[in-house]
C-alpha cells in the first residue's frame, strides 16, 4: 500500500518566501532605504524638475515579465536610480512651482512609515480603537487651530466631527451624496433628475466628476461664470439669479461649492454671502479650501473662511501645504448623520458590541471605501513635531517668498500680474504691450498660417512658448491656466525645500528665456514664432 511520505528530510521543499518581516532583514533594508531617500533629498535640486523622458520609455528598459525568483534589494534600487528617477517629475524639488505643492516632511514621512508598519485597517472602532480615537482627537485639534465653529467638532457633543479622507475628490463625493439623499428624503427619490449642483467656472473639475458619479443629470451641473472685475470670485448675485431660473423651471437646488483658493488663481469666494443665498433654498454648502485651508491657521488669513459657521461641510488637503505626506484630506461636517445615512453598511461580519452601543465612531460609514489606513498618525506627528507656531511661520515664509516673486515681476515692464496675488500663488505673463512693440505695420503669418497681427493669439502663443522653454530647461517647473481666454503662467510657491534664493533664481531664469524669445521675435518680426 502506498503511503504519503511526511518526512521533511526526504521531501524537497518548494521555494517559498520565508518570514517577509524578518526583523534583521527589515533593519538592513530599512536603513538602506532611509540612506537612499536622504541622498535623494540632498540631490533633488540637481535633477531636471520636469522629467525629460518620452512616452513609453520604461517599457523599453524593463523586462516584459515578472521574475520567477527573488532579486536583491541592491539590484532593485539600482534600477530605481537608472530607470525610475529619470521618469519622475520631482515634486520635492525646491524648484517645483507647478499646480499646487504636495509637501512632505520628516514628521509626515515617519508617521506614514509607522502607519504602514502597523498595517492597521481601521474601518471601525473595534478593528483598531487607537486609529479611530486618534483621528477624532487630531481632527478636533486641527479644528480648534482653524477656529472652526463648535458644531464642526466632536467636542461639541453634537453631530459634528471630522474625518481623514484621501483627497478632495472623495470629500466632494461624500458630501454630495449626503446632500443628494437629504434632499431626496424631502422631495422623493423619483426627483433625482431634477437636482442641481452649483459651482463657478473656477470650481475644481472634480466636483463635476462627483456629480456624475452621484447620478446628477449632467445638464444640471452649473459652472457659473466669474468676472475679471471681481478677481474671478463666485458672485452671490449670479448664484441667486441662476437658482431663481432653475426653480422657475421646476428644478431642485441641492448642493453648492464655495472655494477658498481656486486652482487657477487662488481666488477667494465670499463664503458668508454665498451661504446667505443658499440657506433660503435648503442647499448644502461645502467649502473647498484644498490648497488655502492650511494657511487659514494663521490668524491674519482666518478671514478667508469667515462665514464657515453657515456651511454644512469644510475640507482642506493637509498633503498640499501642511507638511503631511500624500494622501491626507481633512473633512469636517456639522451633521455626520447625513454622511452615515448615505454611506453606512452593516454586514454580519462587521457586527460588534461597540458599534451597536452607538458609543464609538465607525469611520467606514464616513467614506466611500471600507478599508482605511491609520492616517491620523502622520498628521499627529506633524502637529506634535513642529507645533502650531512653527507651522504658521512655515506658511508665512512661503507667502513672503511669493511677495518677493511678485515684486520682481512688477519691476520688469515686459511682464504683468494678471490677478492680485493670493497666498503663495503668482499669476503672470509677458504683457501684450511688450509683444506689440515687436510688431510692424505689415501683416505676417506663422508656419500654420495664423495672422500674426491677431494680438490675442500672438500674446498667448508667445507666453505658451515661454513656459515650454522654461520647463524644458529642467531648472524649474511651472504650470499654466487660462483666464478669459488668456494663457497665464502660474508660479505656486510651497515646496518643502524652497527658499528665497530658489525663487530669485527662478525669476532670473524666466527673464533669460523671455530675453531669448522676445529678442528672436523682435529681430525676425514674427516670421518664425
Short mmCIF file of C-alpha atoms in Angstrom, two decimals:
data_model
loop_
_atom_site.label_atom_id
_atom_site.label_comp_id
_atom_site.label_asym_id
_atom_site.label_seq_id
_atom_site.Cartn_x
_atom_site.Cartn_y
_atom_site.Cartn_z
CA UNK A 1 0.00 0.00 0.00
CA UNK A 2 1.30 3.46 -0.96
CA UNK A 3 1.68 5.91 1.89
CA UNK A 4 2.39 9.63 1.89
CA UNK A 5 5.94 10.40 2.95
CA UNK A 6 5.74 13.18 5.52
CA UNK A 7 9.40 13.12 6.45
CA UNK A 8 10.65 16.70 5.89
CA UNK A 9 14.17 15.34 5.42
CA UNK A 10 13.21 13.30 2.39
CA UNK A 11 10.71 15.70 0.86
CA UNK A 12 12.04 18.53 -1.29
CA UNK A 13 10.56 21.82 -0.11
CA UNK A 14 9.10 24.03 -2.84
CA UNK A 15 10.56 27.56 -2.90
CA UNK A 16 8.66 29.96 -0.69
CA UNK A 17 9.04 33.32 0.96
CA UNK A 18 10.50 32.84 4.41
CA UNK A 19 9.49 35.42 7.02
CA UNK A 20 8.79 38.51 4.89
CA UNK A 21 9.07 40.58 8.10
CA UNK A 22 12.32 39.18 9.45
CA UNK A 23 13.45 41.86 11.96
CA UNK A 24 17.13 41.82 11.00
CA UNK A 25 16.47 41.94 7.27
CA UNK A 26 13.89 44.66 7.88
CA UNK A 27 16.54 46.74 9.64
CA UNK A 28 19.07 46.17 6.88
CA UNK A 29 16.75 47.13 4.05
CA UNK A 30 15.11 49.89 6.09
CA UNK A 31 18.42 51.60 6.82
CA UNK A 32 19.36 51.21 3.17
CA UNK A 33 16.11 52.86 2.07
CA UNK A 34 16.48 55.75 4.51
CA UNK A 35 20.00 56.36 3.22
CA UNK A 36 18.73 56.21 -0.35
CA UNK A 37 15.99 58.78 0.32
CA UNK A 38 18.28 61.03 2.36
CA UNK A 39 20.66 61.12 -0.59
CA UNK A 40 17.74 61.82 -2.92
CA UNK A 41 16.60 64.80 -0.85
CA UNK A 42 20.17 66.10 -0.73
CA UNK A 43 20.46 65.91 -4.51
CA UNK A 44 16.89 66.58 -5.62
CA UNK A 45 17.70 70.10 -6.80
CA UNK A 46 20.26 68.64 -9.22
CA UNK A 47 17.67 66.68 -11.21
CA UNK A 48 15.62 68.18 -14.05
CA UNK A 49 12.43 69.18 -12.27
CA UNK A 50 10.22 68.09 -15.17
CA UNK A 51 11.00 64.60 -16.37
CA UNK A 52 12.64 64.64 -19.79
CA UNK A 53 11.61 61.14 -20.91
CA UNK A 54 9.37 60.26 -23.85
CA UNK A 55 6.11 58.32 -23.54
CA UNK A 56 6.71 54.57 -23.36
CA UNK A 57 10.35 54.92 -22.25
CA UNK A 58 10.06 52.48 -19.35
CA UNK A 59 8.67 49.59 -21.34
CA UNK A 60 11.90 49.57 -23.34
CA UNK A 61 14.03 49.33 -20.20
CA UNK A 62 12.27 46.73 -18.04
CA UNK A 63 11.63 43.03 -18.70
CA UNK A 64 8.31 42.08 -20.22
CA UNK A 65 7.58 39.54 -17.45
CA UNK A 66 7.98 39.43 -13.68
CA UNK A 67 10.95 37.49 -12.24
CA UNK A 68 10.29 33.92 -11.12
CA UNK A 69 12.94 34.09 -8.42
CA UNK A 70 13.94 36.75 -5.89
CA UNK A 71 16.19 39.68 -6.67
CA UNK A 72 18.28 41.53 -4.08
CA UNK A 73 17.23 44.94 -2.86
CA UNK A 74 20.54 46.32 -4.14
CA UNK A 75 19.61 45.41 -7.72
CA UNK A 76 16.13 46.86 -7.35
CA UNK A 77 17.44 50.16 -6.01
CA UNK A 78 19.96 50.32 -8.82
CA UNK A 79 17.09 50.07 -11.29
CA UNK A 80 15.31 52.83 -9.37
CA UNK A 81 18.34 55.06 -9.91
CA UNK A 82 18.81 54.15 -13.54
CA UNK A 83 15.26 53.80 -14.79
CA UNK A 84 12.70 55.23 -12.35
CA UNK A 85 14.24 58.51 -11.20
CA UNK A 86 14.70 59.79 -14.78
CA UNK A 87 10.95 59.31 -15.24
CA UNK A 88 9.98 61.28 -12.12
CA UNK A 89 8.82 64.87 -12.13
CA UNK A 90 10.37 65.97 -8.87
CA UNK A 91 7.60 67.39 -6.71
CA UNK A 92 10.04 67.56 -3.79
CA UNK A 93 12.42 69.82 -5.70
CA UNK A 94 12.82 73.34 -4.29
CA UNK A 95 12.34 74.48 -7.89
CA UNK A 96 8.90 72.90 -8.28
CA UNK A 97 6.29 75.64 -8.73
CA UNK A 98 3.63 73.75 -10.69
CA UNK A 99 -0.01 73.03 -9.84
CA UNK A 100 -0.16 73.36 -6.04
CA UNK A 101 2.51 71.89 -3.75
CA UNK A 102 2.49 68.37 -2.38
CA UNK A 103 4.61 68.93 0.69
CA UNK A 104 6.42 66.32 2.75
CA UNK A 105 8.41 66.37 5.95
CA UNK A 106 10.37 64.11 8.24
CA UNK A 107 7.43 64.03 10.65
CA UNK A 108 4.97 63.23 7.88
CA UNK A 109 7.24 60.55 6.46
CA UNK A 110 7.90 58.93 9.84
CA UNK A 111 4.19 58.97 10.66
CA UNK A 112 3.42 57.37 7.29
CA UNK A 113 6.12 54.77 7.90
CA UNK A 114 4.66 53.92 11.30
CA UNK A 115 1.17 53.65 9.83
CA UNK A 116 2.42 51.32 7.10
CA UNK A 117 4.43 49.31 9.62
CA UNK A 118 1.47 48.74 11.91
CA UNK A 119 -0.61 47.61 8.93
CA UNK A 120 -3.84 48.69 10.61
CA UNK A 121 -7.06 48.52 8.58
CA UNK A 122 -9.20 50.78 10.75
CA UNK A 123 -12.62 50.56 9.16
CA UNK A 124 -14.42 50.52 12.50
CA UNK A 125 -13.55 51.19 16.12
CA UNK A 126 -13.05 47.59 17.15
CA UNK A 127 -10.65 46.90 14.26
CA UNK A 128 -8.19 49.26 15.96
CA UNK A 129 -9.54 51.60 18.66
CA UNK A 130 -6.45 53.83 18.70
CA UNK A 131 -6.77 54.53 14.96
CA UNK A 132 -10.34 55.76 15.35
CA UNK A 133 -9.84 57.71 18.56
CA UNK A 134 -6.61 59.40 17.48
CA UNK A 135 -8.28 60.53 14.27
CA UNK A 136 -11.17 62.09 16.16
CA UNK A 137 -8.78 63.82 18.56
CA UNK A 138 -6.47 65.14 15.84
CA UNK A 139 -9.38 66.43 13.78
CA UNK A 140 -10.61 68.35 16.82
CA UNK A 141 -7.09 69.68 17.44
CA UNK A 142 -6.87 70.98 13.91
CA UNK A 143 -10.42 72.28 14.01
CA UNK A 144 -9.55 74.34 17.08
CA UNK A 145 -6.43 75.70 15.36
CA UNK A 146 -8.57 76.75 12.39
CA UNK A 147 -11.10 78.28 14.79
CA UNK A 148 -13.89 76.23 13.26
CA UNK A 149 -17.27 76.73 14.92
CA UNK A 150 -18.07 74.22 17.66
CA UNK A 151 -20.77 72.39 15.65
CA UNK A 152 -17.98 71.02 13.40
CA UNK A 153 -16.14 69.38 16.32
CA UNK A 154 -16.61 66.13 18.20
CA UNK A 155 -16.02 68.01 21.45
CA UNK A 156 -19.28 69.89 20.96
CA UNK A 157 -21.11 66.63 21.82
CA UNK A 158 -23.40 67.26 18.90
CA UNK A 159 -23.47 65.63 15.49
CA UNK A 160 -20.36 67.31 14.13
CA UNK A 161 -16.89 65.90 13.63
CA UNK A 162 -14.02 65.33 11.27
CA UNK A 163 -12.66 62.50 9.14
CA UNK A 164 -9.48 61.95 7.14
CA UNK A 165 -10.06 61.01 3.53
CA UNK A 166 -7.66 60.57 0.64
CA UNK A 167 -8.35 63.65 -1.48
CA UNK A 168 -10.78 66.48 -2.06
CA UNK A 169 -12.36 64.37 -4.81
CA UNK A 170 -13.56 62.00 -2.07
CA UNK A 171 -14.73 64.88 0.10
CA UNK A 172 -16.82 66.21 -2.78
CA UNK A 173 -18.38 62.83 -3.48
CA UNK A 174 -19.15 62.01 0.17
CA UNK A 175 -20.77 65.37 0.90
CA UNK A 176 -22.61 65.49 -2.42
CA UNK A 177 -24.10 62.04 -1.85
CA UNK A 178 -25.17 63.14 1.63
CA UNK A 179 -26.75 66.31 0.24
CA UNK A 180 -28.45 64.35 -2.54
CA UNK A 181 -30.05 61.87 -0.16
CA UNK A 182 -31.04 64.55 2.31
CA UNK A 183 -32.83 66.47 -0.43
CA UNK A 184 -34.45 63.36 -1.91
CA UNK A 185 -35.77 62.38 1.51
CA UNK A 186 -37.82 65.58 1.33
CA UNK A 187 -38.86 65.62 -2.33
CA UNK A 188 -38.90 61.92 -3.23
CA UNK A 189 -36.30 59.75 -4.93
CA UNK A 190 -38.16 60.00 -8.24
CA UNK A 191 -36.96 63.61 -8.44
CA UNK A 192 -33.24 62.81 -8.63
CA UNK A 193 -33.20 64.02 -12.23
CA UNK A 194 -34.21 67.48 -11.06
CA UNK A 195 -31.39 68.05 -8.54
CA UNK A 196 -28.97 70.86 -9.35
CA UNK A 197 -25.32 71.29 -8.27
CA UNK A 198 -23.75 74.77 -8.26
CA UNK A 199 -20.16 75.87 -8.64
CA UNK A 200 -18.38 78.62 -10.51
CA UNK A 201 -16.30 78.27 -13.65
CA UNK A 202 -13.31 78.33 -11.26
CA UNK A 203 -14.55 75.43 -9.09
CA UNK A 204 -12.34 72.35 -9.30
CA UNK A 205 -13.34 69.93 -12.04
CA UNK A 206 -13.58 67.07 -9.56
CA UNK A 207 -16.93 68.48 -8.36
CA UNK A 208 -18.38 67.86 -11.81
CA UNK A 209 -16.99 64.32 -11.73
CA UNK A 210 -18.52 63.75 -8.28
CA UNK A 211 -21.87 64.98 -9.61
CA UNK A 212 -21.69 62.49 -12.47
CA UNK A 213 -20.87 59.62 -10.11
CA UNK A 214 -23.68 60.66 -7.75
CA UNK A 215 -26.24 60.43 -10.55
CA UNK A 216 -26.85 64.14 -11.03
CA UNK A 217 -28.15 64.91 -14.52
CA UNK A 218 -25.14 66.37 -16.39
CA UNK A 219 -27.40 69.14 -17.67
CA UNK A 220 -28.00 70.19 -14.06
CA UNK A 221 -24.39 70.99 -13.22
CA UNK A 222 -23.92 74.75 -13.09
CA UNK A 223 -20.49 76.31 -13.66
CA UNK A 224 -21.47 79.94 -13.12
CA UNK A 225 -19.26 82.42 -14.93
CA UNK A 226 -16.93 84.65 -12.93
CA UNK A 227 -15.51 88.02 -13.94
CA UNK A 228 -12.08 89.59 -14.01
CA UNK A 229 -13.55 92.70 -12.38
CA UNK A 230 -14.23 90.68 -9.21
CA UNK A 231 -10.96 88.73 -9.39
CA UNK A 232 -12.83 85.63 -10.56
CA UNK A 233 -14.67 85.08 -7.30
CA UNK A 234 -18.09 83.41 -7.19
CA UNK A 235 -20.77 86.13 -7.34
CA UNK A 236 -23.69 85.67 -4.92
CA UNK A 237 -25.88 87.70 -7.28
CA UNK A 238 -25.07 85.38 -10.19
CA UNK A 239 -25.76 82.39 -7.96
CA UNK A 240 -29.15 83.79 -6.93
CA UNK A 241 -30.23 84.56 -10.46
CA UNK A 242 -29.22 81.06 -11.57
CA UNK A 243 -31.14 79.46 -8.69
CA UNK A 244 -34.24 81.52 -9.42
CA UNK A 245 -34.20 80.44 -13.03
CA UNK A 246 -33.77 76.79 -12.04
CA UNK A 247 -36.63 76.95 -9.56
CA UNK A 248 -38.81 78.63 -12.16
CA UNK A 249 -38.07 75.67 -14.48
CA UNK A 250 -39.10 73.15 -11.86
CA UNK A 251 -35.58 72.08 -10.83
CA UNK A 252 -34.44 71.49 -7.25
CA UNK A 253 -31.30 73.22 -5.87
CA UNK A 254 -29.24 70.70 -3.89
CA UNK A 255 -25.51 71.42 -3.46
CA UNK A 256 -23.18 74.41 -3.63
CA UNK A 257 -19.39 74.54 -3.55
CA UNK A 258 -17.61 77.70 -2.42
CA UNK A 259 -13.83 77.67 -2.93
CA UNK A 260 -11.16 79.34 -0.86
CA UNK A 261 -8.11 79.33 -3.10
CA UNK A 262 -9.25 78.30 -6.58
CA UNK A 263 -6.96 76.19 -8.73
CA UNK A 264 -6.36 78.74 -11.47
CA UNK A 265 -5.78 81.94 -9.50
CA UNK A 266 -6.33 81.18 -5.78
CA UNK A 267 -9.47 83.33 -5.80
CA UNK A 268 -11.38 83.52 -2.51
CA UNK A 269 -15.11 83.02 -2.84
CA UNK A 270 -17.28 85.04 -0.41
CA UNK A 271 -18.36 82.19 1.85
CA UNK A 272 -20.76 84.15 4.04
CA UNK A 273 -22.61 85.79 1.15
CA UNK A 274 -22.94 82.54 -0.78
CA UNK A 275 -24.27 80.78 2.33
CA UNK A 276 -26.82 83.54 2.78
CA UNK A 277 -28.17 82.86 -0.70
CA UNK A 278 -28.12 79.09 -0.26
CA UNK A 279 -29.94 78.97 3.08
CA UNK A 280 -33.23 80.21 1.59
CA UNK A 281 -33.31 77.18 -0.70
CA UNK A 282 -32.10 74.48 1.70
CA UNK A 283 -28.88 73.99 -0.29
CA UNK A 284 -25.98 72.05 1.24
CA UNK A 285 -22.90 74.32 1.21
CA UNK A 286 -19.45 72.75 1.04
CA UNK A 287 -16.37 74.96 1.42
CA UNK A 288 -13.39 73.62 -0.52
CA UNK A 289 -10.09 75.00 0.75
CA UNK A 290 -7.90 72.19 -0.58
CA UNK A 291 -4.89 74.44 -1.08
CA UNK A 292 -5.50 77.50 1.07
CA UNK A 293 -7.07 75.85 4.11
CA UNK A 294 -3.65 75.25 5.62
CA UNK A 295 -2.74 78.93 5.75
CA UNK A 296 -6.03 79.71 7.48
CA UNK A 297 -4.38 78.51 10.71
CA UNK A 298 -2.63 81.89 10.63
CA UNK A 299 -4.86 84.48 12.33
CA UNK A 300 -4.22 87.02 9.58
CA UNK A 301 -5.69 84.64 6.98
CA UNK A 302 -8.59 83.29 9.03
CA UNK A 303 -10.91 85.89 7.46
CA UNK A 304 -10.80 83.86 4.23
CA UNK A 305 -13.23 81.34 5.72
CA UNK A 306 -15.43 83.85 7.53
CA UNK A 307 -19.00 82.64 7.29
CA UNK A 308 -17.97 78.99 7.63
CA UNK A 309 -20.46 78.73 10.51
CA UNK A 310 -23.24 78.81 7.91
CA UNK A 311 -21.76 75.99 5.79
CA UNK A 312 -22.51 72.29 6.12
CA UNK A 313 -19.01 70.97 5.45
CA UNK A 314 -15.42 72.13 5.04
CA UNK A 315 -12.29 70.44 3.74
CA UNK A 316 -8.63 71.07 3.06
CA UNK A 317 -5.72 68.89 1.95
CA UNK A 318 -3.01 68.59 4.59
CA UNK A 319 -0.88 66.92 1.93
CA UNK A 320 -0.76 70.09 -0.16
CA UNK A 321 0.74 72.74 2.09
CA UNK A 322 0.83 71.29 5.60
CA UNK A 323 3.92 69.03 5.55
CA UNK A 324 1.74 65.91 5.74
CA UNK A 325 2.66 63.37 3.09
CA UNK A 326 0.12 62.36 0.45
CA UNK A 327 -2.70 61.43 0.94
CA UNK A 328 -4.48 63.36 3.70
CA UNK A 329 -7.69 65.32 3.13
CA UNK A 330 -9.33 66.75 6.25
CA UNK A 331 -13.13 66.92 6.09
CA UNK A 332 -15.41 68.34 8.79
CA UNK A 333 -19.20 68.14 8.79
CA UNK A 334 -21.80 69.71 11.04
CA UNK A 335 -24.06 66.68 10.92
CA UNK A 336 -22.28 63.38 10.44
CA UNK A 337 -25.59 61.53 10.34
CA UNK A 338 -26.12 62.96 6.88
CA UNK A 339 -22.97 61.13 5.82
CA UNK A 340 -23.65 57.92 7.69
CA UNK A 341 -27.25 57.72 6.49
CA UNK A 342 -25.93 57.66 2.92
CA UNK A 343 -22.72 55.69 3.33
CA UNK A 344 -23.40 53.10 6.04
CA UNK A 345 -23.48 49.36 5.55
CA UNK A 346 -23.55 46.84 8.37
CA UNK A 347 -22.89 43.31 7.12
CA UNK A 348 -22.83 40.46 9.61
CA UNK A 349 -19.04 40.07 9.60
CA UNK A 350 -18.62 43.66 10.86
CA UNK A 351 -21.13 43.47 13.71
CA UNK A 352 -19.78 44.01 17.22
CA UNK A 353 -20.88 45.26 20.60
CA UNK A 354 -19.00 48.57 20.40
CA UNK A 355 -20.69 49.58 17.14
CA UNK A 356 -24.10 48.50 18.39
CA UNK A 357 -23.63 50.55 21.55
CA UNK A 358 -23.51 53.76 19.43
CA UNK A 359 -20.71 54.92 21.73
CA UNK A 360 -17.99 54.83 19.07
CA UNK A 361 -17.23 56.22 15.62
CA UNK A 362 -17.02 53.76 12.74
CA UNK A 363 -15.21 55.72 10.05
CA UNK A 364 -16.15 53.24 7.33
CA UNK A 365 -19.53 54.99 7.38
CA UNK A 366 -17.97 58.41 6.72
CA UNK A 367 -16.32 57.47 3.43
CA UNK A 368 -16.78 55.61 0.14
CA UNK A 369 -14.37 52.74 0.75
CA UNK A 370 -14.39 50.19 3.54
CA UNK A 371 -10.66 49.88 4.22
CA UNK A 372 -8.65 52.80 5.52
CA UNK A 373 -5.12 53.45 6.74
CA UNK A 374 -4.03 54.80 10.11
CA UNK A 375 -3.59 58.24 8.50
CA UNK A 376 -4.05 60.23 11.68
CA UNK A 377 -0.58 59.13 12.81
CA UNK A 378 1.21 61.30 10.26
CA UNK A 379 -0.96 64.33 10.97
CA UNK A 380 -0.44 63.79 14.71
CA UNK A 381 3.33 63.55 14.15
CA UNK A 382 3.34 66.77 12.11
CA UNK A 383 1.37 68.75 14.70
CA UNK A 384 3.48 67.48 17.58
CA UNK A 385 6.89 67.56 15.88
CA UNK A 386 6.63 71.13 14.61
CA UNK A 387 3.97 72.80 16.74
CA UNK A 388 1.33 75.21 15.53
CA UNK A 389 3.52 78.32 15.82
CA UNK A 390 6.26 76.86 13.63
CA UNK A 391 3.73 75.61 11.10
CA UNK A 392 2.27 79.10 10.88
CA UNK A 393 5.71 80.59 10.28
CA UNK A 394 6.50 77.96 7.66
CA UNK A 395 3.38 79.00 5.73
CA UNK A 396 4.07 82.70 6.20
CA UNK A 397 7.57 82.23 4.79
CA UNK A 398 6.11 80.86 1.57
CA UNK A 399 3.70 83.79 1.33
CA UNK A 400 6.62 86.20 1.79
CA UNK A 401 8.59 84.44 -0.95
CA UNK A 402 5.57 84.79 -3.25
CA UNK A 403 5.52 88.51 -2.47
CA UNK A 404 9.21 88.63 -3.44
CA UNK A 405 8.49 86.90 -6.75
CA UNK A 406 5.52 89.18 -7.39
CA UNK A 407 7.69 92.22 -6.74
CA UNK A 408 10.34 91.02 -9.19
CA UNK A 409 7.69 90.51 -11.87
CA UNK A 410 6.35 94.03 -11.35
CA UNK A 411 9.84 95.52 -11.74
CA UNK A 412 10.12 94.16 -15.29
CA UNK A 413 7.82 96.24 -17.50
CA UNK A 414 7.61 93.50 -20.10
CA UNK A 415 5.52 91.41 -17.68
CA UNK A 416 2.22 91.87 -15.93
CA UNK A 417 0.47 90.34 -12.93
CA UNK A 418 -2.86 89.05 -14.21
CA UNK A 419 -4.78 88.86 -10.93
CA UNK A 420 -3.96 90.11 -7.44
CA UNK A 421 -1.70 87.63 -5.65
CA UNK A 422 -3.44 85.50 -3.06
CA UNK A 423 -1.45 83.39 -0.60
CA UNK A 424 1.64 81.97 -2.36
CA UNK A 425 0.43 81.85 -5.97
CA UNK A 426 1.57 84.40 -8.54
CA UNK A 427 -0.13 84.51 -11.95
CA UNK A 428 1.81 86.42 -14.62
CA UNK A 429 2.64 86.66 -18.31
CA UNK A 430 4.55 88.70 -20.88
CA UNK A 431 2.27 91.67 -21.41
CA UNK A 432 0.55 92.45 -24.71
CA UNK A 433 2.32 95.83 -24.82
CA UNK A 434 5.73 94.16 -24.73
CA UNK A 435 4.77 92.00 -27.68
CA UNK A 436 3.15 94.87 -29.60
CA UNK A 437 6.50 96.66 -29.55
CA UNK A 438 7.85 93.95 -31.85
CA UNK A 439 5.10 94.16 -34.43
CA UNK A 440 5.46 96.04 -37.71
CA UNK A 441 2.65 97.58 -39.66
CA UNK A 442 2.74 94.71 -42.14
CA UNK A 443 0.69 91.54 -41.85
CA UNK A 444 2.73 88.39 -41.28
CA UNK A 445 1.79 84.75 -40.89
CA UNK A 446 3.30 81.96 -38.82
CA UNK A 447 4.03 78.46 -40.16
CA UNK A 448 0.43 77.34 -39.63
CA UNK A 449 -0.97 80.35 -41.45
CA UNK A 450 -2.39 82.26 -38.49
CA UNK A 451 -2.46 86.00 -39.00
CA UNK A 452 0.25 87.36 -36.74
CA UNK A 453 -1.38 90.72 -36.11
CA UNK A 454 -4.08 88.87 -34.19
CA UNK A 455 -2.56 90.16 -30.99
CA UNK A 456 -4.58 87.99 -28.59
CA UNK A 457 -3.49 84.85 -30.39
CA UNK A 458 0.08 86.08 -30.56
CA UNK A 459 0.29 87.00 -26.86
CA UNK A 460 -1.00 83.56 -25.89
CA UNK A 461 1.37 81.78 -28.24
CA UNK A 462 4.44 83.64 -27.04
CA UNK A 463 3.58 83.03 -23.38
CA UNK A 464 2.96 79.35 -24.15
CA UNK A 465 6.38 79.15 -25.80
CA UNK A 466 7.94 80.90 -22.81
CA UNK A 467 6.51 78.34 -20.40
CA UNK A 468 7.59 75.45 -22.62
CA UNK A 469 11.09 76.91 -22.82
CA UNK A 470 11.32 77.38 -19.04
CA UNK A 471 10.12 73.85 -18.29
CA UNK A 472 12.27 72.23 -20.97
CA UNK A 473 15.35 73.68 -19.28
CA UNK A 474 14.76 71.35 -16.34
CA UNK A 475 15.79 74.09 -13.93
CA UNK A 476 12.28 74.95 -12.74
CA UNK A 477 8.75 73.73 -13.35
CA UNK A 478 5.69 75.95 -13.58
CA UNK A 479 2.21 75.30 -14.96
CA UNK A 480 -0.45 77.35 -16.68
CA UNK A 481 -4.08 78.35 -16.52
CA UNK A 482 -6.48 80.03 -18.88
CA UNK A 483 -8.30 83.16 -17.73
CA UNK A 484 -10.97 84.54 -20.04
CA UNK A 485 -9.05 83.09 -22.98
CA UNK A 486 -5.67 84.41 -21.80
CA UNK A 487 -2.78 81.97 -21.38
CA UNK A 488 -1.28 82.66 -17.94
CA UNK A 489 1.79 81.24 -16.19
CA UNK A 490 1.34 80.17 -12.56
CA UNK A 491 4.14 80.17 -10.02
CA UNK A 492 2.90 78.30 -6.93
CA UNK A 493 5.42 78.51 -4.10
CA UNK A 494 5.06 75.90 -1.38
CA UNK A 495 7.51 73.04 -1.84
CA UNK A 496 9.06 71.98 1.46
CA UNK A 497 12.65 72.77 0.42
CA UNK A 498 12.05 76.09 -1.38
CA UNK A 499 13.95 79.10 -0.06
CA UNK A 500 14.21 82.69 -1.27
CA UNK A 501 17.36 82.04 -3.32
CA UNK A 502 15.44 79.44 -5.34
CA UNK A 503 12.65 81.94 -6.01
CA UNK A 504 15.09 84.63 -7.15
CA UNK A 505 16.85 82.10 -9.39
CA UNK A 506 13.50 81.07 -10.87
CA UNK A 507 12.71 84.65 -11.80
CA UNK A 508 16.14 85.18 -13.38
CA UNK A 509 15.53 82.06 -15.45
CA UNK A 510 12.16 83.41 -16.60
CA UNK A 511 13.85 86.65 -17.65
CA UNK A 512 16.62 84.83 -19.52
CA UNK A 513 14.16 82.79 -21.52
CA UNK A 514 11.99 85.85 -22.15
CA UNK A 515 15.06 87.74 -23.38
CA UNK A 516 15.83 85.00 -25.85
CA UNK A 517 12.26 84.56 -27.02
CA UNK A 518 11.44 88.26 -27.38
CA UNK A 519 14.81 89.02 -28.92
CA UNK A 520 14.18 86.48 -31.65
CA UNK A 521 10.64 87.77 -32.08
CA UNK A 522 11.74 91.39 -32.46
CA UNK A 523 14.57 90.51 -34.85
CA UNK A 524 12.57 88.40 -37.26
CA UNK A 525 9.32 90.35 -36.90
CA UNK A 526 7.16 87.32 -36.19
CA UNK A 527 8.01 85.14 -39.18
CA UNK A 528 9.31 82.20 -37.15
CA UNK A 529 7.28 82.47 -33.97
#
